[in-house]
Each structure stands twice: as structure tokens, then as C-alpha cells.
mmCIF file of C-alpha atoms in Angstrom:
data_model
loop_
_atom_site.group_PDB
_atom_site.id
_atom_site.type_symbol
_atom_site.label_atom_id
_atom_site.label_comp_id
_atom_site.label_asym_id
_atom_site.label_seq_id
_atom_site.Cartn_x
_atom_site.Cartn_y
_atom_site.Cartn_z
ATOM 1 C CA MET A 1 99.890 131.100 122.305
ATOM 2 C CA LEU A 2 100.910 128.455 124.836
ATOM 3 C CA LEU A 3 103.956 126.925 123.188
ATOM 4 C CA GLN A 4 106.096 127.587 120.132
ATOM 5 C CA ALA A 5 108.925 125.502 118.681
ATOM 6 C CA SER A 6 111.162 127.305 116.189
ATOM 7 C CA GLY A 7 113.800 125.491 114.139
ATOM 8 C CA ILE A 8 114.080 122.565 116.536
ATOM 9 C CA GLY A 9 116.675 119.973 115.544
ATOM 10 C CA LYS A 10 117.722 116.717 117.170
ATOM 11 C CA SER A 11 120.331 114.143 116.184
ATOM 12 C CA TYR A 12 121.708 110.995 117.729
ATOM 13 C CA GLY A 13 125.297 110.805 116.563
ATOM 14 C CA ALA A 14 125.289 111.089 112.770
ATOM 15 C CA THR A 15 121.587 110.196 112.553
ATOM 16 C CA VAL A 16 119.301 113.205 112.137
ATOM 17 C CA ILE A 17 115.938 112.665 113.837
ATOM 18 C CA LEU A 18 114.391 116.128 113.565
ATOM 19 C CA SER A 19 115.453 119.128 111.490
ATOM 20 C CA ASN A 20 114.140 122.713 111.500
ATOM 21 C CA ILE A 21 110.839 121.821 113.203
ATOM 22 C CA HIS A 22 108.337 124.674 113.523
ATOM 23 C CA LEU A 23 105.215 124.094 115.594
ATOM 24 C CA GLN A 24 102.814 126.283 117.547
ATOM 25 C CA VAL A 25 100.125 125.380 120.076
ATOM 26 C CA ASN A 26 97.403 127.900 120.885
ATOM 27 C CA GLU A 27 94.899 127.896 123.739
ATOM 28 C CA ARG A 28 92.232 125.169 123.438
ATOM 29 C CA GLN A 29 93.757 123.917 120.185
ATOM 30 C CA ARG A 30 93.510 120.211 119.333
ATOM 31 C CA ILE A 31 96.546 119.026 117.355
ATOM 32 C CA GLY A 32 97.336 115.608 115.932
ATOM 33 C CA LEU A 33 100.991 114.699 115.354
ATOM 34 C CA VAL A 34 101.333 112.021 112.665
ATOM 35 C CA GLY A 35 104.057 110.305 110.666
ATOM 36 C CA ALA A 36 105.550 106.916 109.931
ATOM 37 C CA ASN A 37 107.005 104.787 112.713
ATOM 38 C CA GLY A 38 110.447 106.127 113.582
ATOM 39 C CA ALA A 39 109.738 109.563 112.104
ATOM 40 C CA GLY A 40 110.521 111.288 115.411
ATOM 41 C CA LYS A 41 107.038 111.955 116.819
ATOM 42 C CA SER A 42 107.760 110.638 120.304
ATOM 43 C CA THR A 43 111.132 112.413 120.344
ATOM 44 C CA LEU A 44 109.410 115.718 119.538
ATOM 45 C CA LEU A 45 106.840 115.192 122.306
ATOM 46 C CA ARG A 46 109.616 114.515 124.810
ATOM 47 C CA ILE A 47 111.391 117.702 123.699
ATOM 48 C CA LEU A 48 108.200 119.758 124.078
ATOM 49 C CA ALA A 49 107.615 118.219 127.501
ATOM 50 C CA GLY A 50 111.158 119.070 128.601
ATOM 51 C CA GLU A 51 112.063 115.393 128.956
ATOM 52 C CA THR A 52 114.697 115.420 126.169
ATOM 53 C CA SER A 53 117.197 118.075 125.099
ATOM 54 C CA TYR A 54 117.402 119.464 121.560
ATOM 55 C CA ASP A 55 120.483 120.389 119.549
ATOM 56 C CA GLU A 56 119.295 123.518 117.785
ATOM 57 C CA GLY A 57 116.378 125.923 117.604
ATOM 58 C CA GLN A 58 114.318 127.575 120.333
ATOM 59 C CA LEU A 59 111.383 126.516 122.482
ATOM 60 C CA PHE A 60 109.042 129.136 123.965
ATOM 61 C CA LEU A 61 106.488 128.471 126.695
ATOM 62 C CA ALA A 62 103.976 131.101 127.786
ATOM 63 C CA LYS A 63 104.508 132.246 131.367
ATOM 64 C CA GLY A 64 102.641 130.104 133.863
ATOM 65 C CA THR A 65 101.717 127.406 131.327
ATOM 66 C CA THR A 66 101.515 123.926 132.829
ATOM 67 C CA ILE A 67 102.229 120.798 130.758
ATOM 68 C CA GLY A 68 101.043 117.247 131.333
ATOM 69 C CA TYR A 69 102.885 114.521 129.436
ATOM 70 C CA LEU A 70 101.854 110.902 128.931
ATOM 71 C CA ALA A 71 104.623 108.828 127.382
ATOM 72 C CA GLN A 72 103.725 105.833 125.230
ATOM 73 C CA ASN A 73 103.000 102.728 127.296
ATOM 74 C CA SER A 74 104.015 104.517 130.505
ATOM 75 C CA GLY A 75 102.123 103.461 133.602
ATOM 76 C CA LEU A 76 101.580 105.004 137.016
ATOM 77 C CA GLN A 77 104.071 103.384 139.380
ATOM 78 C CA SER A 78 103.047 103.360 143.038
ATOM 79 C CA ASP A 79 102.641 101.085 146.027
ATOM 80 C CA GLN A 80 99.652 103.166 147.150
ATOM 81 C CA SER A 81 95.980 102.576 146.424
ATOM 82 C CA ILE A 82 94.129 104.092 143.476
ATOM 83 C CA GLU A 83 92.183 106.379 145.815
ATOM 84 C CA VAL A 84 95.285 107.659 147.616
ATOM 85 C CA GLU A 85 97.129 108.456 144.364
ATOM 86 C CA MET A 86 94.151 110.245 142.828
ATOM 87 C CA ARG A 87 93.579 112.300 145.979
ATOM 88 C CA LYS A 88 97.232 113.412 145.923
ATOM 89 C CA VAL A 89 96.322 115.540 142.881
ATOM 90 C CA PHE A 90 94.175 117.667 145.206
ATOM 91 C CA ALA A 91 96.660 117.792 148.096
ATOM 92 C CA ASP A 92 96.567 121.598 148.307
ATOM 93 C CA LEU A 93 92.767 121.696 148.361
ATOM 94 C CA LEU A 94 92.567 118.886 150.899
ATOM 95 C CA ALA A 95 94.938 120.892 153.110
ATOM 96 C CA VAL A 96 92.537 123.838 152.843
ATOM 97 C CA GLU A 97 89.649 121.539 153.766
ATOM 98 C CA GLU A 98 91.556 120.387 156.835
ATOM 99 C CA GLU A 99 92.205 124.009 157.794
ATOM 100 C CA LEU A 100 88.488 124.755 157.447
ATOM 101 C CA ARG A 101 87.644 121.939 159.880
ATOM 102 C CA GLU A 102 90.205 123.318 162.354
ATOM 103 C CA LEU A 103 88.800 126.828 161.985
ATOM 104 C CA GLU A 104 85.267 125.520 162.636
ATOM 105 C CA THR A 105 86.477 123.946 165.876
ATOM 106 C CA ARG A 106 88.186 127.147 166.944
ATOM 107 C CA MET A 107 85.143 129.280 166.096
ATOM 108 C CA ALA A 108 83.086 127.206 168.524
ATOM 109 C CA ASP A 109 85.592 127.736 171.353
ATOM 110 C CA PRO A 110 83.939 129.894 174.090
ATOM 111 C CA GLU A 111 87.233 131.592 174.936
ATOM 112 C CA LEU A 112 87.725 132.681 171.331
ATOM 113 C CA ILE A 113 84.120 133.855 171.073
ATOM 114 C CA ALA A 114 84.731 136.044 174.086
ATOM 115 C CA ASP A 115 87.653 137.699 172.294
ATOM 116 C CA GLU A 116 85.752 139.701 169.689
ATOM 117 C CA ALA A 117 88.766 140.829 167.673
ATOM 118 C CA ALA A 118 90.304 137.353 167.479
ATOM 119 C CA HIS A 119 86.898 135.828 166.675
ATOM 120 C CA GLU A 120 86.358 138.290 163.811
ATOM 121 C CA GLN A 121 89.813 137.471 162.451
ATOM 122 C CA ILE A 122 89.038 133.742 162.449
ATOM 123 C CA LEU A 123 85.664 134.360 160.769
ATOM 124 C CA ALA A 124 87.324 136.402 158.027
ATOM 125 C CA ARG A 125 89.940 133.715 157.435
ATOM 126 C CA TYR A 126 87.253 131.036 157.324
ATOM 127 C CA ALA A 127 85.167 133.011 154.812
ATOM 128 C CA ALA A 128 88.152 133.630 152.518
ATOM 129 C CA GLN A 129 89.334 130.011 152.594
ATOM 130 C CA SER A 130 85.804 128.687 152.196
ATOM 131 C CA ASP A 131 85.228 130.847 149.093
ATOM 132 C CA MET A 132 88.532 129.760 147.568
ATOM 133 C CA PHE A 133 87.789 126.103 148.331
ATOM 134 C CA ARG A 134 84.396 126.348 146.643
ATOM 135 C CA GLU A 135 85.670 128.261 143.581
ATOM 136 C CA ARG A 136 88.405 125.672 142.962
ATOM 137 C CA GLY A 137 85.944 122.802 143.086
ATOM 138 C CA GLY A 138 86.865 121.538 146.542
ATOM 139 C CA TYR A 139 83.369 120.319 147.288
ATOM 140 C CA ALA A 140 83.369 118.236 144.084
ATOM 141 C CA ILE A 141 86.702 116.451 144.576
ATOM 142 C CA GLU A 142 85.236 113.041 145.283
ATOM 143 C CA ALA A 143 82.708 113.287 142.456
ATOM 144 C CA THR A 144 85.417 114.450 140.030
ATOM 145 C CA ILE A 145 87.685 111.542 140.929
ATOM 146 C CA ARG A 146 84.860 109.023 140.606
ATOM 147 C CA GLY A 147 83.807 110.457 137.244
ATOM 148 C CA ILE A 148 87.295 110.306 135.706
ATOM 149 C CA LEU A 149 87.997 106.824 137.072
ATOM 150 C CA HIS A 150 84.677 105.525 135.788
ATOM 151 C CA GLY A 151 85.268 107.070 132.380
ATOM 152 C CA MET A 152 88.733 105.502 132.166
ATOM 153 C CA GLY A 153 87.362 102.044 132.911
ATOM 154 C CA PHE A 154 87.938 101.780 136.672
ATOM 155 C CA GLY A 155 84.284 101.884 137.675
ATOM 156 C CA ASP A 156 84.258 98.242 138.786
ATOM 157 C CA ILE A 157 87.673 98.273 140.463
ATOM 158 C CA PRO A 158 87.637 99.060 144.225
ATOM 159 C CA PRO A 159 89.348 102.399 144.942
ATOM 160 C CA ASP A 160 91.444 100.791 147.690
ATOM 161 C CA THR A 161 93.098 98.486 145.124
ATOM 162 C CA ASN A 162 96.894 98.683 145.298
ATOM 163 C CA ILE A 163 98.259 100.106 142.038
ATOM 164 C CA ALA A 164 101.179 97.660 142.081
ATOM 165 C CA THR A 165 98.698 94.814 141.500
ATOM 166 C CA LEU A 166 97.299 96.334 138.280
ATOM 167 C CA SER A 167 98.284 95.253 134.764
ATOM 168 C CA GLY A 168 100.520 97.375 132.542
ATOM 169 C CA GLY A 169 97.546 98.568 130.513
ATOM 170 C CA GLN A 170 95.601 99.512 133.629
ATOM 171 C CA LYS A 171 98.577 101.475 134.971
ATOM 172 C CA THR A 172 98.776 103.390 131.690
ATOM 173 C CA ARG A 173 95.075 104.223 131.838
ATOM 174 C CA LEU A 174 95.478 105.289 135.451
ATOM 175 C CA ALA A 175 98.392 107.574 134.533
ATOM 176 C CA LEU A 176 96.139 109.250 131.967
ATOM 177 C CA ALA A 177 93.294 109.503 134.495
ATOM 178 C CA ARG A 178 95.659 111.282 136.895
ATOM 179 C CA LEU A 179 96.682 113.750 134.163
ATOM 180 C CA LEU A 180 93.035 114.507 133.430
ATOM 181 C CA LEU A 181 92.482 115.252 137.117
ATOM 182 C CA ILE A 182 95.490 117.597 137.191
ATOM 183 C CA LYS A 183 94.079 119.545 134.200
ATOM 184 C CA PRO A 184 97.297 121.083 132.824
ATOM 185 C CA ASP A 185 97.078 123.905 130.267
ATOM 186 C CA LEU A 186 98.606 121.614 127.633
ATOM 187 C CA LEU A 187 98.222 117.860 127.392
ATOM 188 C CA LEU A 188 100.934 116.003 125.450
ATOM 189 C CA LEU A 189 99.662 112.477 124.805
ATOM 190 C CA ASP A 190 101.655 109.730 123.076
ATOM 191 C CA GLU A 191 99.314 106.997 121.794
ATOM 192 C CA PRO A 192 96.726 107.468 124.576
ATOM 193 C CA THR A 193 94.232 105.090 122.932
ATOM 194 C CA ASN A 194 96.415 102.029 123.573
ATOM 195 C CA TYR A 195 94.659 99.592 125.920
ATOM 196 C CA LEU A 196 91.293 101.364 125.577
ATOM 197 C CA ASP A 197 88.100 99.509 124.750
ATOM 198 C CA ILE A 198 85.420 101.150 122.611
ATOM 199 C CA GLU A 199 83.443 102.473 125.571
ATOM 200 C CA THR A 200 86.479 104.068 127.219
ATOM 201 C CA LEU A 201 87.745 105.419 123.893
ATOM 202 C CA THR A 202 84.379 107.049 123.196
ATOM 203 C CA TRP A 203 84.396 108.628 126.663
ATOM 204 C CA LEU A 204 87.954 109.940 126.198
ATOM 205 C CA GLU A 205 87.092 111.481 122.820
ATOM 206 C CA SER A 206 84.149 113.309 124.359
ATOM 207 C CA TYR A 207 86.126 114.426 127.395
ATOM 208 C CA LEU A 208 89.047 115.794 125.364
ATOM 209 C CA ARG A 209 86.719 117.651 122.988
ATOM 210 C CA GLY A 210 85.408 119.585 125.970
ATOM 211 C CA TYR A 211 88.772 119.929 127.703
ATOM 212 C CA GLU A 212 89.535 123.497 128.773
ATOM 213 C CA GLY A 213 93.215 123.293 127.853
ATOM 214 C CA ALA A 214 95.037 122.448 124.614
ATOM 215 C CA VAL A 215 95.808 118.921 123.436
ATOM 216 C CA LEU A 216 98.713 117.664 121.300
ATOM 217 C CA VAL A 217 98.342 113.966 120.593
ATOM 218 C CA VAL A 218 100.337 111.312 118.741
ATOM 219 C CA SER A 219 98.033 108.587 117.482
ATOM 220 C CA HIS A 220 97.718 106.026 114.707
ATOM 221 C CA ASP A 221 93.948 105.904 115.272
ATOM 222 C CA ARG A 222 92.553 107.959 112.388
ATOM 223 C CA TYR A 223 89.011 107.785 113.767
ATOM 224 C CA PHE A 224 90.160 109.178 117.105
ATOM 225 C CA LEU A 225 91.990 112.000 115.317
ATOM 226 C CA ASP A 226 88.988 112.707 113.101
ATOM 227 C CA ALA A 227 86.773 113.023 116.180
ATOM 228 C CA LEU A 228 89.175 115.242 118.127
ATOM 229 C CA VAL A 229 91.724 117.389 116.283
ATOM 230 C CA ASP A 230 91.444 120.582 114.248
ATOM 231 C CA THR A 231 95.088 120.698 113.117
ATOM 232 C CA ILE A 232 97.564 118.104 111.883
ATOM 233 C CA TYR A 233 101.348 118.316 111.921
ATOM 234 C CA GLU A 234 103.009 115.599 109.839
ATOM 235 C CA ILE A 235 106.638 114.683 110.461
ATOM 236 C CA GLU A 236 108.205 113.413 107.257
ATOM 237 C CA ARG A 237 111.854 113.312 106.240
ATOM 238 C CA ASN A 238 112.825 114.884 109.599
ATOM 239 C CA SER A 239 110.679 117.991 109.025
ATOM 240 C CA ALA A 240 107.152 118.981 110.025
ATOM 241 C CA LYS A 241 104.356 120.373 107.871
ATOM 242 C CA LYS A 242 101.103 121.861 109.145
ATOM 243 C CA TYR A 243 97.652 121.040 107.768
ATOM 244 C CA VAL A 244 94.427 122.638 108.984
ATOM 245 C CA GLY A 245 91.643 120.149 109.665
ATOM 246 C CA ASN A 246 91.203 116.650 111.035
ATOM 247 C CA TYR A 247 92.921 113.500 109.779
ATOM 248 C CA SER A 248 90.612 112.909 106.798
ATOM 249 C CA GLN A 249 91.044 116.505 105.650
ATOM 250 C CA PHE A 250 94.801 116.143 106.093
ATOM 251 C CA MET A 251 94.829 113.098 103.805
ATOM 252 C CA GLU A 252 92.929 115.025 101.119
ATOM 253 C CA LEU A 253 95.277 118.019 101.382
ATOM 254 C CA LYS A 254 98.346 115.783 101.328
ATOM 255 C CA ALA A 255 97.099 114.004 98.186
ATOM 256 C CA ALA A 256 96.504 117.367 96.508
ATOM 257 C CA ASP A 257 100.009 118.479 97.534
ATOM 258 C CA TYR A 258 101.479 115.328 96.030
ATOM 259 C CA GLU A 259 99.677 115.860 92.717
ATOM 260 C CA ARG A 260 100.818 119.473 92.579
ATOM 261 C CA GLN A 261 104.437 118.549 93.340
ATOM 262 C CA LEU A 262 104.335 115.728 90.797
ATOM 263 C CA LYS A 263 103.188 118.126 88.074
ATOM 264 C CA MET A 264 105.945 120.569 89.043
ATOM 265 C CA TYR A 265 108.489 117.740 88.907
ATOM 266 C CA GLU A 266 107.290 116.568 85.489
ATOM 267 C CA LYS A 267 107.415 120.131 84.169
ATOM 268 C CA GLN A 268 110.919 120.524 85.583
ATOM 269 C CA GLN A 269 112.063 117.288 83.939
ATOM 270 C CA GLU A 270 110.703 118.483 80.584
ATOM 271 C CA GLU A 271 112.616 121.738 80.949
ATOM 272 C CA ILE A 272 115.813 119.872 81.881
ATOM 273 C CA ALA A 273 115.419 117.599 78.851
ATOM 274 C CA ARG A 274 114.880 120.621 76.571
ATOM 275 C CA ILE A 275 118.024 122.343 77.904
ATOM 276 C CA GLU A 276 120.091 119.153 77.656
ATOM 277 C CA ASP A 277 118.982 118.750 74.033
ATOM 278 C CA PHE A 278 120.078 122.318 73.302
ATOM 279 C CA ILE A 279 123.474 121.612 74.913
ATOM 280 C CA ARG A 280 124.026 118.445 72.868
ATOM 281 C CA ARG A 281 123.192 120.203 69.635
ATOM 282 C CA ASN A 282 125.211 123.355 70.282
ATOM 283 C CA ILE A 283 128.188 122.498 72.504
ATOM 284 C CA VAL A 284 130.572 121.911 69.563
ATOM 285 C CA ARG A 285 129.352 124.726 67.288
ATOM 286 C CA ALA A 286 131.599 127.723 67.433
ATOM 287 C CA THR A 287 128.756 130.204 67.138
ATOM 288 C CA THR A 288 126.682 128.725 69.991
ATOM 289 C CA THR A 289 129.162 126.938 72.275
ATOM 290 C CA LYS A 290 129.259 129.836 74.758
ATOM 291 C CA ARG A 291 125.468 129.685 75.221
ATOM 292 C CA ALA A 292 125.619 125.891 75.511
ATOM 293 C CA HIS A 293 128.253 126.035 78.255
ATOM 294 C CA SER A 294 126.163 128.649 80.091
ATOM 295 C CA ARG A 295 123.070 126.445 80.016
ATOM 296 C CA ARG A 296 125.016 123.375 81.079
ATOM 297 C CA LYS A 297 126.211 125.303 84.121
ATOM 298 C CA MET A 298 122.621 126.388 84.774
#
């Protein structure tokens, strides 16, 4: 379990937005969060991401879990180039790479070679850092960046392009590309398919299906949800209900739920009518008035 929300509630003044929300995200789970406009989906995502406070309930996050959050229509704001911003994601690895170059220079120093103990110490440090750099994908940084940028529709845009010159839609796509490079344990995505053409959308679907972490996505694109998610949470009347399956399966289950509730309602109305008829016929009769009053109270 990565994240669990228990009894989460949120109000703005007298207006209740969310009430008694229960939601759980497990490792590698793909969840779609659906509901009518204004139902509170984006508010819930912000709460889960730690961007917004909640009034009641509890939120649990597994130790060490990292979260990446893409707000709706939010773009990457920077006066740096695309390449510089994407490389910042790997700042720690690039620092290790720089250390490796320095260690290589020192290992070739005749004075250090003459000092056997110091030379052995440098060799050991170089071996350890080199292994760590390789295991964490340091040698594939450039290829990884190029792959994500190409997939997100930046293949024809020079990497030295200043981000400030991009359109709002491009900045949003770039913000998502940066999140995919970071690879958090849990991705919280609010309408990530906005501004995507068919080719980019198809690539994103495929990428997220193979993503090593979990994904919780708000989307009105039923085809995207069908292709990606295995669980649906619907927010309706301030509460959330869980359905197992993709969007099409959710619609079938919801329709079946509606039919079942309608039958229960109709049966209840018949029972109410029967009791009310009994009350009308017996409320003034001395022998049955006590029973009539009891049923009216019921």
C-alpha cells in the first residue's frame, strides 16, 4: 500500500466539497478518478498531493513513497532551456559523473600512483561510484531524456529552446515529461491528455501501462481510461465509490447498481404505501389505534 485516505472531508465555508472519502492506492495500481465537473476530483488530488489541507479524516503515506503531481493546465515555468531543465532531474547522477571524471584524472597522477595506499583508496571509490552510476542508469541519461521528449511531442523542437518561449500547452506537456523522468512512486495526474495529439496520447498510454510506479489519473477521456486503468473511483454527491475495472466496466457496474437501487426504492415505496393505508384505516378505531400510531411513528 502506497497511500490511504480514510474519511477525508473538505468544505469551503458552508459548501461541502468532499465528505467521508475512502481511497487506497497500491503499488503499480492504475486508478481513474471520475465524476461530474465540480464534483471535487481536482480538490481530492491536491489533498493527496499535499497541496491542499483537509478538514477531517486521515491520510497515510507509506514511508519513503515519492509523489509526482501534475495539476490541470499547469505548465513548467522556467527561463532555462528544455535541455537544462530536463537534466536538472538527474542532478545527483550528473554530480557523480563529474566526480568520476575527477577521479580518473587523479588516478593518472604519477604522484598518486606512487602512493600505493592512496591509489588503492581512489580505485575503490571509483569502482563503488561507477557501479552506482551504472545501476541508476547514469549512462542512459541522454537517451532517456531524448526518448521522453520525443514521446511527448518535442522531437522536432531544439533542446536549447528557451521554455519561456513555448505555448501554454507545450509547457504543460513539458511539465509531464519532467515528471516521467523523475519517476515518482505515485503519479497524480489531473487531465494529462489535454493538449495531446493522437500520436502523443497513444505513446503516453503505452508508457503509463508499463510504468513501474502507481498512477492515479483524473480524465474525461473514456478511451484513455479504458486503455490504462484497472480501478475506478467515482466522486458523486461529495462521496467516493470504488469500482473494479476500466471505464467501460465501471459504466456497466454503475448501471447495474442503479437498477438494483431503483428496485429497492420501488419496493420501499410500496411498503410505505401499504403502511400508510393501514394507518388511514385504523387510526380512529379504538381497537387498532395503538397499532396505527406505532406504524405511523415507524
